[in-house]
């Protein structure tokens, strides 16, 4: 290729971008999807990197429209930036507290103190300080890796550059929210739907001069990595943040008991309008840092914190149609297509109707006038029907009894726990036999917490599926890139980028692999504990022989429901075929224990009976943290049997016969240098 040809190609792409920018930002009429836009932009930037002579002041790397840029350097967070679980009502809070009490083996809920902090609806950022200097700032990104947005963060007045206070930790990542106050938002005459979008757009500008023009603020509320920090509780931490020169939330409070949390929630919800920025709920954090540490994290969120959302915004609209969506587990979800309405700054045209029972209970019909609610990032839903406005000729909605995709029968499961029929109706296809389920399974396979393939999002999967480039997960690894580069919106460079991203993900952890299969009832948390138990993919594939599946019952957290689901998964021939094909193409990494040199190194343990002041789950996690291994049978491989109150006599007797050391709680704690 000669330089003229490259230049012509480059300028054509720039011209296209300018046209799309104008349509998007000025005319508010986007002409292409975000994904296609990003592909085009990446092509331009890649060309510039390869041929620097091309760079031109109309390039998206120089002049920025208000579109988040994807060009920041990615940096791994030392401590991941997780999200929070949601609570909507008192019962959710009771359940949250109950789980904590169980885990910590505490009986009295009065002993639990919370730091209750307004949840600002902005963009989180992590500020890295070393010896008091702000050296780097990251966006949340995917929680594991963020983008280096230091220069943009430096334009924010609320962020101190140098902290000289004596007790400021030697190294600390200060985390908090970047946001715009409502009054400032009104002054910006750009086309952002709400202050949050404006903050996000501004913070991720490539040019910090643009960020500087927008009055961003920062409120600090937590920390990630910290070295040399002696603070014992969240409320003390907040006080310290203030003394170090950070802004903190004025409405934060120390509270005990669910009843008081509810009262505070009500008060703050009433005050919400007086607060100069958007808040969408309250975050509750267990105040004591030692307890937070003991509780640790589940898959995506800490066990010691939850977000209690405020009730939603709502609007009135009309149901144009009811469509049935089929999820990857075969669940049939009715979705109301409504006349588009603005709810709290966001245009809404779909609202979930949850399931068949919900439609019947509320007698929701096509043509009805309905109230639609939306809370934060939760999917909008239909709250009620205005019967006075109902058309006399309207008919009850008849829920399909056959799958709209494959035509197979649909059923409602019987729930053994609640002893009731499930509200959800499902297609009886086991999986890939039903087209709709198959595509949803593939979308799940590439999703963020599964294979997480850069540049292969839901829309592209749908597109490749429509073009028959992908029918099963393994097809992703055999894609015809020659054909892809000729597709509309693609090209040599983007096809080769995709090829690279896919190649990169062929090495995958066992837990991600198990999760990616989308086995019903095996979410991230269960996939993680199963992977930990099985250690390698060979053991996982062996489950298909069905014999070993029962052993999974010994894992804390895995019950009959999960076991049956795994059994069903392996009974399906297509699933076995997919597994064999994936195994040929992937390298599934075995689990490496995190700390191999702990105090309980190379020692195996089993627990029987009730321990004092510590739950079974915590005891196990404590053994594992110290490099010990939990085994589920008393046999020669067992080094120690730990006995609590009322142990199983049979286990103790076998242990005695086999000369296995028996520990009571105190002697076990002593091994860990702890007193029990
Ligand atoms: S604590 C693991 N505290 O809410 C602890 N988050 O859904 C998570 N947020 O990404 C963060 N106010 O953007 C925390 N006082 C507060 C918060 C807060 C707002 C946001 C933050 C986070 C999201 C979690």
XYZ file of C-alpha atoms and ligand atoms in Angstrom:
700
model
C 0.000 0.000 0.000
C 1.386 3.407 -0.817
C 1.101 6.401 1.485
C -1.438 8.188 -0.696
C -3.766 5.265 -0.568
C -3.417 4.993 3.217
C -4.057 8.708 3.596
C -7.141 8.594 1.396
C -8.536 5.694 3.377
C -7.767 7.490 6.653
C -9.411 10.758 5.565
C -12.510 8.942 4.419
C -12.873 7.400 7.847
C -12.364 10.782 9.555
C -15.026 12.281 7.342
C -17.443 9.535 8.300
C -16.723 10.105 11.994
C -17.361 13.830 11.602
C -20.658 13.120 9.917
C -21.679 10.680 12.650
C -20.568 13.122 15.353
C -22.704 15.849 13.913
C -25.716 13.552 13.680
C -25.170 12.328 17.209
C -24.238 15.494 19.085
C -25.796 18.304 17.150
C -28.829 16.737 15.553
C -29.363 14.090 18.280
C -30.088 11.564 15.572
C -27.431 8.843 15.776
C -26.971 7.145 12.421
C -25.014 4.087 13.521
C -24.795 1.948 16.626
C -22.297 2.831 19.380
C -20.421 -0.358 18.605
C -19.977 0.425 14.926
C -18.893 3.937 15.842
C -16.298 2.596 18.242
C -14.971 0.164 15.653
C -14.576 2.985 13.151
C -12.887 5.208 15.678
C -10.509 2.440 16.695
C -9.591 1.907 13.057
C -8.650 5.583 12.772
C -6.599 5.522 15.946
C -4.864 2.311 14.998
C -3.973 3.798 11.628
C -2.546 6.858 13.381
C -0.462 4.722 15.678
C 0.905 2.777 12.770
C 1.409 5.767 10.457
C 1.978 8.862 12.660
C 2.274 11.108 9.581
C -1.490 10.780 9.184
C -2.422 12.571 12.398
C -4.719 15.410 11.606
C -6.458 17.945 13.833
C -9.862 16.620 12.856
C -8.959 13.213 14.220
C -11.055 11.898 17.112
C -7.809 11.767 19.118
C -7.568 15.550 18.934
C -11.058 16.972 18.703
C -13.567 15.265 20.895
C -17.265 15.102 20.605
C -19.094 14.313 23.791
C -18.585 10.646 23.387
C -16.654 8.668 25.956
C -13.252 7.914 24.590
C -11.863 4.439 24.631
C -8.292 5.550 24.417
C -7.180 5.673 28.026
C -4.472 3.370 29.274
C -5.876 0.512 31.268
C -4.478 -0.064 34.756
C -5.293 -2.892 37.153
C -6.790 -1.842 40.508
C -4.718 -3.155 43.401
C -7.974 -3.970 45.165
C -10.937 -4.536 42.804
C -13.679 -1.886 42.702
C -16.763 -3.966 43.312
C -20.397 -3.070 43.064
C -23.080 -3.380 45.733
C -26.105 -5.600 46.179
C -29.463 -3.794 46.236
C -32.166 -3.704 48.892
C -35.608 -2.256 48.217
C -37.561 -2.789 51.429
C -37.415 -3.707 55.098
C -37.470 -7.438 54.368
C -34.370 -7.120 52.181
C -32.604 -5.383 55.065
C -33.713 -8.038 57.550
C -32.333 -10.722 55.228
C -29.087 -8.804 54.780
C -28.601 -8.525 58.539
C -29.554 -12.172 59.088
C -26.912 -13.354 56.625
C -24.287 -11.250 58.387
C -25.283 -12.564 61.809
C -25.133 -16.147 60.511
C -21.767 -15.691 58.891
C -20.294 -14.106 62.000
C -22.177 -16.537 64.233
C -23.635 -13.686 66.267
C -27.070 -13.734 67.834
C -27.754 -10.166 68.787
C -28.420 -7.779 65.937
C -27.863 -4.814 68.284
C -24.183 -5.548 68.124
C -24.162 -4.561 64.452
C -23.376 -0.921 63.809
C -23.728 0.581 60.333
C -22.321 3.593 58.604
C -25.301 4.848 56.544
C -24.173 7.086 53.668
C -26.234 8.698 50.892
C -25.533 6.931 47.620
C -24.508 9.616 45.154
C -25.537 8.864 41.597
C -22.294 9.705 39.840
C -19.156 7.965 38.601
C -16.748 6.287 40.968
C -13.026 6.951 40.836
C -9.978 5.649 42.667
C -7.227 8.120 43.607
C -3.806 6.665 44.279
C -1.727 8.545 46.866
C 1.875 7.681 47.667
C 3.592 9.578 50.494
C 0.807 12.140 50.364
C 1.040 12.856 46.618
C -1.790 12.189 44.220
C 0.069 10.153 41.614
C -2.632 8.529 39.550
C -6.417 8.356 39.230
C -8.456 5.562 37.730
C -12.022 5.078 36.619
C -13.843 1.967 37.825
C -13.690 0.297 34.384
C -14.802 -3.311 34.714
C -13.939 -3.287 38.419
C -10.675 -5.156 37.869
C -9.040 -2.777 35.415
C -9.766 0.927 35.262
C -8.721 3.662 32.874
C -6.010 6.147 33.721
C -7.939 9.432 33.910
C -5.411 11.237 36.131
C -5.264 14.431 34.105
C -9.023 14.810 34.065
C -9.299 14.151 37.788
C -6.625 16.777 38.445
C -9.015 19.415 37.107
C -11.378 18.750 40.037
C -10.891 21.233 42.886
C -12.177 18.839 45.544
C -9.265 16.465 44.900
C -6.187 17.396 46.964
C -2.887 17.089 45.154
C -0.656 16.886 48.196
C -1.641 15.797 51.696
C 0.771 16.578 54.478
C -1.294 15.503 57.508
C 0.741 13.280 59.842
C -1.559 10.284 59.993
C -2.194 10.112 56.224
C -1.286 6.539 55.193
C 1.959 5.975 53.348
C 0.064 4.408 50.438
C -3.678 4.599 49.939
C -6.245 4.451 47.151
C -8.995 6.897 48.110
C -12.281 6.070 46.452
C -15.324 8.210 45.960
C -17.836 9.643 43.561
C -17.341 12.238 40.818
C -20.553 14.118 40.108
C -22.164 17.373 38.980
C -24.465 19.402 41.207
C -27.971 19.864 39.823
C -27.605 23.645 39.548
C -24.385 23.344 37.584
C -26.007 20.756 35.341
C -28.752 23.207 34.427
C -26.085 25.669 33.287
C -24.463 23.219 30.886
C -26.311 23.468 27.626
C -25.112 20.148 26.250
C -27.478 17.356 25.427
C -27.046 15.074 28.393
C -30.082 13.277 29.766
C -29.043 13.702 33.388
C -26.198 14.927 35.633
C -24.719 11.439 35.869
C -24.280 11.139 32.100
C -22.799 14.613 31.997
C -20.285 13.723 34.726
C -19.371 10.521 32.941
C -18.991 12.193 29.562
C -16.912 14.985 30.992
C -14.659 12.769 33.083
C -13.760 10.562 30.165
C -12.889 13.336 27.749
C -9.558 12.826 26.122
C -8.802 16.499 26.523
C -8.574 17.615 30.188
C -9.241 21.195 29.073
C -12.789 20.169 28.243
C -13.158 18.437 31.608
C -11.917 21.593 33.275
C -14.822 23.606 31.868
C -17.381 21.405 33.580
C -17.783 21.894 37.339
C -17.135 18.370 38.568
C -17.045 17.582 42.274
C -15.687 14.713 44.327
C -16.916 13.165 47.567
C -14.733 10.487 49.172
C -16.248 7.465 50.955
C -13.988 4.413 50.978
C -10.521 3.111 50.220
C -8.943 0.325 48.219
C -5.343 -0.686 48.818
C -3.911 0.903 51.982
C -0.537 0.612 53.699
C 0.106 2.023 57.134
C -3.527 2.786 57.985
C -4.524 2.317 61.606
C -8.195 3.313 61.453
C -10.658 0.828 62.935
C -14.058 1.821 61.591
C -15.805 3.372 58.604
C -17.192 6.330 60.582
C -13.686 7.101 61.860
C -12.379 6.742 58.338
C -14.907 9.334 57.138
C -13.764 11.721 59.903
C -10.163 11.209 58.842
C -11.008 11.806 55.186
C -12.313 15.202 56.224
C -9.204 16.022 58.220
C -7.064 15.042 55.219
C -8.862 17.626 53.100
C -11.474 15.548 51.253
C -15.151 16.444 51.007
C -17.383 13.852 52.655
C -21.128 13.453 52.730
C -22.843 15.650 55.324
C -25.751 13.269 55.694
C -23.751 10.186 56.717
C -24.760 8.651 60.055
C -23.857 5.847 62.465
C -26.977 3.655 62.955
C -27.944 0.376 64.703
C -30.979 -1.797 63.926
C -33.116 -2.267 60.807
C -35.955 -0.157 62.248
C -33.629 2.832 62.580
C -32.223 2.263 59.103
C -35.795 2.423 57.772
C -36.482 5.670 59.661
C -33.322 7.285 58.326
C -34.214 6.101 54.797
C -37.625 7.741 55.059
C -36.167 11.005 56.399
C -33.508 11.227 53.750
C -35.941 10.384 50.958
C -38.038 13.348 52.078
C -34.972 15.602 52.162
C -33.791 14.334 48.798
C -35.014 17.359 46.865
C -33.118 19.769 49.141
C -29.792 18.029 48.531
C -27.903 19.814 45.738
C -26.992 16.610 43.866
C -28.720 13.370 42.852
C -28.764 10.535 45.344
C -30.485 7.265 44.503
C -30.395 5.501 47.850
C -28.363 4.893 50.986
C -25.300 2.667 51.287
C -25.061 0.729 54.553
C -21.638 -0.513 55.572
C -20.785 -2.594 58.615
C -18.911 -0.012 60.637
C -16.212 -2.164 62.216
C -13.291 -2.830 59.832
C -12.383 -6.123 61.568
C -15.905 -7.412 60.952
C -15.753 -6.192 57.335
C -12.550 -8.173 56.901
C -14.101 -11.317 58.383
C -17.156 -11.005 56.148
C -15.095 -10.516 53.008
C -16.557 -10.622 49.503
C -18.965 -12.755 47.523
C -18.525 -12.902 43.743
C -19.170 -9.276 42.845
C -19.952 -7.388 45.982
C -18.865 -7.191 49.599
C -20.899 -9.154 52.164
C -20.577 -6.186 54.527
C -22.396 -3.543 52.496
C -25.644 -3.028 50.611
C -27.374 -0.188 48.726
C -30.902 0.615 49.938
C -32.528 2.241 46.911
C -35.082 5.026 47.015
C -38.430 4.370 45.454
C -38.551 4.937 41.783
C -39.647 7.645 39.425
C -42.746 6.812 37.485
C -44.698 7.906 34.421
C -47.901 6.980 32.629
C -47.812 5.260 29.246
C -49.728 2.868 27.036
C -48.987 -0.767 26.222
C -48.585 -1.173 22.466
C -47.739 -4.855 22.531
C -46.635 -7.661 24.803
C -43.628 -9.635 23.586
C -42.264 -12.814 25.074
C -38.506 -12.932 25.532
C -36.708 -16.201 26.114
C -33.737 -16.180 28.439
C -30.755 -18.489 28.453
C -32.350 -20.732 31.077
C -35.489 -20.999 28.951
C -37.516 -18.596 31.122
C -40.301 -16.852 29.213
C -40.344 -13.187 30.229
C -43.198 -10.993 29.024
C -42.104 -7.480 28.081
C -44.479 -4.593 27.485
C -43.612 -2.458 24.475
C -44.853 0.933 25.595
C -45.293 4.324 23.980
C -41.909 5.950 24.759
C -41.994 8.128 27.905
C -39.397 10.111 29.786
C -38.936 8.712 33.287
C -36.518 10.702 35.421
C -34.479 11.844 32.442
C -34.342 8.546 30.569
C -36.532 7.570 27.613
C -38.236 4.248 28.324
C -39.956 2.105 25.680
C -39.808 -1.369 27.277
C -41.086 -2.431 30.672
C -40.827 -5.892 32.141
C -44.008 -7.673 33.194
C -41.909 -10.243 35.100
C -43.862 -13.452 34.440
C -47.163 -15.073 33.593
C -48.523 -14.846 37.157
C -47.822 -11.131 37.366
C -49.823 -10.499 34.160
C -52.701 -12.553 35.506
C -52.601 -10.918 38.956
C -52.688 -7.387 37.548
C -54.780 -8.397 34.529
C -52.444 -6.484 32.222
C -53.658 -6.232 28.604
C -52.470 -4.837 25.296
C -53.847 -1.296 24.912
C -53.936 -0.634 28.682
C -52.861 2.676 30.203
C -50.290 1.858 32.831
C -47.945 3.392 35.408
C -44.337 2.491 34.700
C -41.640 2.804 37.328
C -37.886 2.857 37.100
C -35.305 2.950 39.906
C -31.674 3.647 39.133
C -30.174 0.941 36.988
C -33.058 -1.470 37.576
C -35.167 -2.526 34.531
C -38.386 -0.445 34.326
C -41.557 -2.329 35.295
C -45.309 -1.906 35.071
C -46.754 -1.048 38.493
C -50.470 -0.762 37.845
C -53.217 -0.551 35.258
C -55.670 2.355 35.022
C -58.871 0.350 34.599
C -60.977 3.464 33.967
C -59.072 4.034 30.763
C -59.434 0.455 29.524
C -61.013 -0.062 26.119
C -64.280 -2.033 26.402
C -63.253 -4.425 23.660
C -59.931 -5.315 25.231
C -59.208 -9.001 25.790
C -57.291 -10.841 28.461
C -53.699 -11.573 27.483
C -53.191 -15.243 26.793
C -49.759 -16.441 27.767
C -48.285 -18.885 25.222
C -48.126 -22.491 26.353
C -45.566 -23.321 23.678
C -42.158 -21.759 23.265
C -42.448 -18.941 20.689
C -38.972 -19.842 19.428
C -38.836 -23.639 19.089
C -42.491 -24.541 19.571
C -41.745 -27.030 22.367
C -43.963 -27.231 25.415
C -43.430 -24.795 28.278
C -43.715 -25.785 31.925
C -43.701 -24.287 35.374
C -41.287 -25.960 37.785
C -42.310 -27.115 41.220
C -40.207 -25.386 43.841
C -39.233 -27.901 46.537
C -38.356 -25.189 49.007
C -41.492 -23.056 48.792
C -43.623 -26.109 47.920
C -45.311 -24.044 45.240
C -45.368 -23.932 41.496
C -42.843 -21.419 40.118
C -44.208 -18.147 38.748
C -41.870 -18.490 35.776
C -42.769 -20.592 32.755
C -39.909 -22.243 30.900
C -39.285 -23.853 27.546
C -38.545 -27.552 28.093
C -35.678 -27.576 25.577
C -32.476 -28.415 27.364
C -30.522 -25.676 25.679
C -28.962 -25.357 22.261
C -31.918 -27.124 20.623
C -33.988 -23.952 21.053
C -32.587 -21.136 18.912
C -33.504 -18.361 21.312
C -31.983 -20.157 24.272
C -28.884 -20.976 22.224
C -28.186 -17.385 21.300
C -28.777 -16.186 24.848
C -26.380 -18.869 26.064
C -23.724 -17.632 23.646
C -24.275 -14.039 24.750
C -23.771 -15.209 28.315
C -20.672 -17.169 27.244
C -18.902 -14.003 26.053
C -20.267 -11.706 28.781
C -18.124 -9.655 31.148
C -17.908 -12.162 33.984
C -17.488 -15.121 31.622
C -15.103 -15.025 28.625
C -15.192 -11.221 28.481
C -13.979 -10.968 24.891
C -13.111 -7.382 23.940
C -15.133 -6.236 20.936
C -17.522 -9.200 21.023
C -20.596 -7.821 22.740
C -24.224 -8.904 22.558
C -24.962 -6.952 19.393
C -22.081 -8.459 17.462
C -22.986 -11.953 18.637
C -26.530 -11.323 17.379
C -25.152 -10.104 14.070
C -22.820 -13.106 13.659
C -25.670 -15.409 14.612
C -27.959 -13.868 12.001
C -25.202 -14.345 9.440
C -24.751 -17.952 10.604
C -21.133 -17.354 11.535
C -21.836 -18.667 15.041
C -24.200 -21.444 16.078
C -22.488 -22.842 19.149
C -19.938 -21.402 21.614
C -16.996 -23.255 20.052
C -17.665 -21.483 16.724
C -16.282 -18.310 18.306
C -12.846 -19.875 18.184
C -13.166 -20.919 14.517
C -14.497 -17.633 13.129
C -13.864 -16.849 9.500
C -12.092 -13.499 9.800
C -11.760 -13.245 6.027
C -15.554 -13.077 5.839
C -15.821 -10.761 8.844
C -13.497 -8.108 7.435
C -15.781 -7.772 4.446
C -18.863 -7.117 6.564
C -20.406 -3.707 6.768
C -18.679 -1.624 9.438
C -15.726 -4.012 9.728
C -12.421 -4.019 7.845
C -9.039 -5.717 8.027
C -7.937 -3.954 11.152
C -11.040 -4.463 13.264
C -11.250 -8.109 12.165
C -7.668 -8.674 13.161
C -8.251 -6.898 16.485
C -11.137 -9.231 17.176
C -9.016 -12.207 16.236
C -6.419 -11.050 18.724
C -8.959 -10.548 21.551
C -10.406 -14.006 20.995
C -6.972 -15.597 20.898
C -6.126 -13.852 24.145
C -9.118 -15.380 25.926
C -8.357 -18.977 24.973
C -6.586 -19.232 28.299
C -9.306 -19.149 30.900
C -9.655 -19.842 34.612
C -11.700 -22.867 35.605
C -14.194 -20.758 37.545
C -14.871 -18.440 34.596
C -15.168 -21.458 32.328
C -17.757 -23.155 34.556
C -19.686 -19.907 34.896
C -19.617 -19.297 31.143
C -21.495 -22.537 30.463
C -24.605 -20.955 31.927
C -25.676 -23.999 33.924
C -28.858 -23.067 35.729
C -28.296 -22.241 39.439
C -24.536 -22.018 38.869
C -23.798 -18.338 39.038
C -20.426 -16.750 39.640
C -20.275 -17.581 43.330
C -21.165 -21.251 42.869
C -18.842 -21.581 39.876
C -16.061 -20.249 42.049
C -16.576 -22.696 44.904
C -17.034 -25.634 42.532
C -13.824 -24.708 40.700
C -12.001 -24.412 44.000
C -13.214 -27.871 44.963
C -12.481 -29.539 41.623
C -9.115 -27.826 41.079
C -8.783 -28.661 37.371
C -10.812 -29.072 34.209
C -10.202 -32.831 34.041
C -12.129 -33.197 37.286
C -14.861 -31.019 35.884
C -15.174 -33.053 32.684
C -15.226 -36.206 34.796
C -18.537 -34.985 36.266
C -20.110 -35.940 32.965
C -19.677 -39.567 34.045
C -22.219 -38.537 36.659
C -20.706 -40.551 39.491
C -18.695 -37.748 41.039
C -21.494 -35.198 40.979
C -22.793 -36.364 44.361
C -19.469 -35.417 45.962
C -20.229 -31.782 45.201
C -22.843 -31.980 47.937
C -20.014 -31.715 50.443
C -19.265 -28.185 49.311
C -20.782 -25.519 51.505
C -23.366 -23.658 49.466
C -24.039 -26.455 46.956
C -27.338 -28.256 47.529
C -29.747 -30.614 45.787
C -31.009 -27.888 43.468
C -27.540 -27.162 42.088
C -26.629 -30.867 41.909
C -29.755 -31.697 39.907
C -29.088 -28.845 37.575
C -25.495 -30.009 36.969
C -26.745 -33.575 36.419
C -29.256 -32.397 33.839
C -26.602 -30.348 32.139
C -24.347 -33.379 31.704
C -27.226 -35.607 30.592
C -27.713 -33.446 27.531
C -25.761 -34.784 24.543
C -25.403 -31.395 22.885
C -23.829 -29.973 26.019
C -21.293 -32.807 26.055
C -20.494 -32.152 22.427
C -19.971 -28.437 23.153
C -17.717 -29.284 26.111
C -15.563 -31.647 24.026
C -15.188 -29.062 21.287
C -14.365 -26.268 23.740
C -11.821 -28.458 25.471
C -10.014 -28.954 22.164
C -9.706 -25.216 21.610
C -9.102 -23.827 25.094
C -6.530 -24.017 27.768
C -8.447 -24.130 31.043
C -6.191 -23.163 33.913
C -6.107 -25.171 37.123
C -6.768 -23.466 40.422
C -3.643 -22.301 42.201
C -4.173 -21.838 45.920
C -3.590 -18.191 46.798
C -1.381 -18.603 49.806
C 0.596 -21.805 49.872
C 2.775 -20.893 52.805
C 0.252 -20.247 55.538
C 0.285 -21.702 59.038
C -1.808 -24.712 58.055
C 0.217 -25.560 54.957
C -0.265 -29.134 53.651
C -2.717 -29.967 56.433
C -6.225 -31.296 55.879
C -9.184 -30.533 58.123
C -12.728 -31.573 58.676
C -15.296 -29.940 60.929
C -18.071 -31.557 62.935
C -20.437 -30.020 65.492
C -21.208 -26.399 66.256
C -18.352 -24.019 66.893
C -18.530 -21.129 69.283
C -18.736 -17.586 67.918
C -17.775 -18.556 64.367
C -19.935 -19.998 61.607
C -19.038 -23.062 59.567
C -18.550 -20.908 56.472
C -16.167 -18.556 58.255
C -14.206 -21.420 59.855
C -13.687 -22.963 56.435
C -12.630 -19.711 54.863
C -10.202 -19.162 57.769
C -8.598 -22.580 57.186
C -8.295 -21.908 53.491
C -6.856 -18.426 54.035
C -4.108 -20.101 56.054
C -3.376 -22.624 53.275
C -5.176 -25.533 54.954
C -7.434 -27.827 52.994
C -10.984 -28.855 53.845
C -11.922 -32.428 53.065
C -15.330 -33.933 53.315
C -14.727 -37.480 54.544
C -12.968 -38.951 57.515
C -10.281 -41.056 55.874
C -6.548 -41.605 56.012
C -5.902 -38.378 54.164
C -7.407 -36.380 57.015
C -4.906 -34.780 59.416
C -7.253 -33.081 61.862
C -10.885 -33.448 62.873
C -12.116 -30.267 64.551
C -14.980 -30.901 66.927
C -17.453 -28.392 68.232
C -20.561 -28.926 70.354
C -22.569 -32.083 69.594
C -20.221 -33.583 66.995
C -21.313 -36.545 64.855
C -20.262 -39.497 67.040
C -19.633 -41.737 64.039
C -17.112 -39.309 62.567
C -15.288 -38.989 65.877
C -15.126 -42.782 66.263
C -13.737 -43.362 62.774
C -11.169 -40.612 63.402
C -10.108 -42.329 66.625
C -9.810 -45.678 64.828
C -7.634 -44.130 62.149
C -5.488 -42.330 64.723
C -6.454 -38.929 63.343
C -5.695 -35.978 65.601
C -8.820 -34.536 67.152
C -8.863 -30.838 67.957
C -11.339 -28.854 69.968
C -12.028 -25.273 68.999
C -9.422 -23.853 71.361
C -6.557 -26.047 70.188
C -7.477 -25.352 66.577
C -7.558 -21.579 67.190
C -4.179 -21.866 68.903
C -2.767 -23.346 65.688
C -3.795 -20.100 63.985
C -2.314 -18.010 66.787
C -5.808 -16.953 67.711
C -7.678 -17.397 70.970
C -11.121 -18.903 70.658
S -18.915 1.966 48.732
C -17.388 -2.218 47.716
N -20.111 4.194 49.346
O -22.346 2.999 44.398
C -17.879 -0.883 48.171
N -20.315 3.421 47.101
O -23.234 0.186 43.476
C -18.542 -0.115 47.090
N -21.604 4.888 45.630
O -19.651 1.904 42.436
C -18.460 1.323 47.180
N -22.047 6.422 47.140
O -20.128 4.406 42.549
C -19.866 3.308 48.375
N -21.088 6.167 50.074
C -20.844 5.293 49.083
C -21.329 5.460 47.752
C -21.050 4.491 46.794
C -22.201 6.057 45.868
C -21.615 4.180 44.317
C -20.249 3.802 43.798
C -20.298 2.307 43.602
C -21.768 2.048 43.549
C -22.102 0.663 44.043
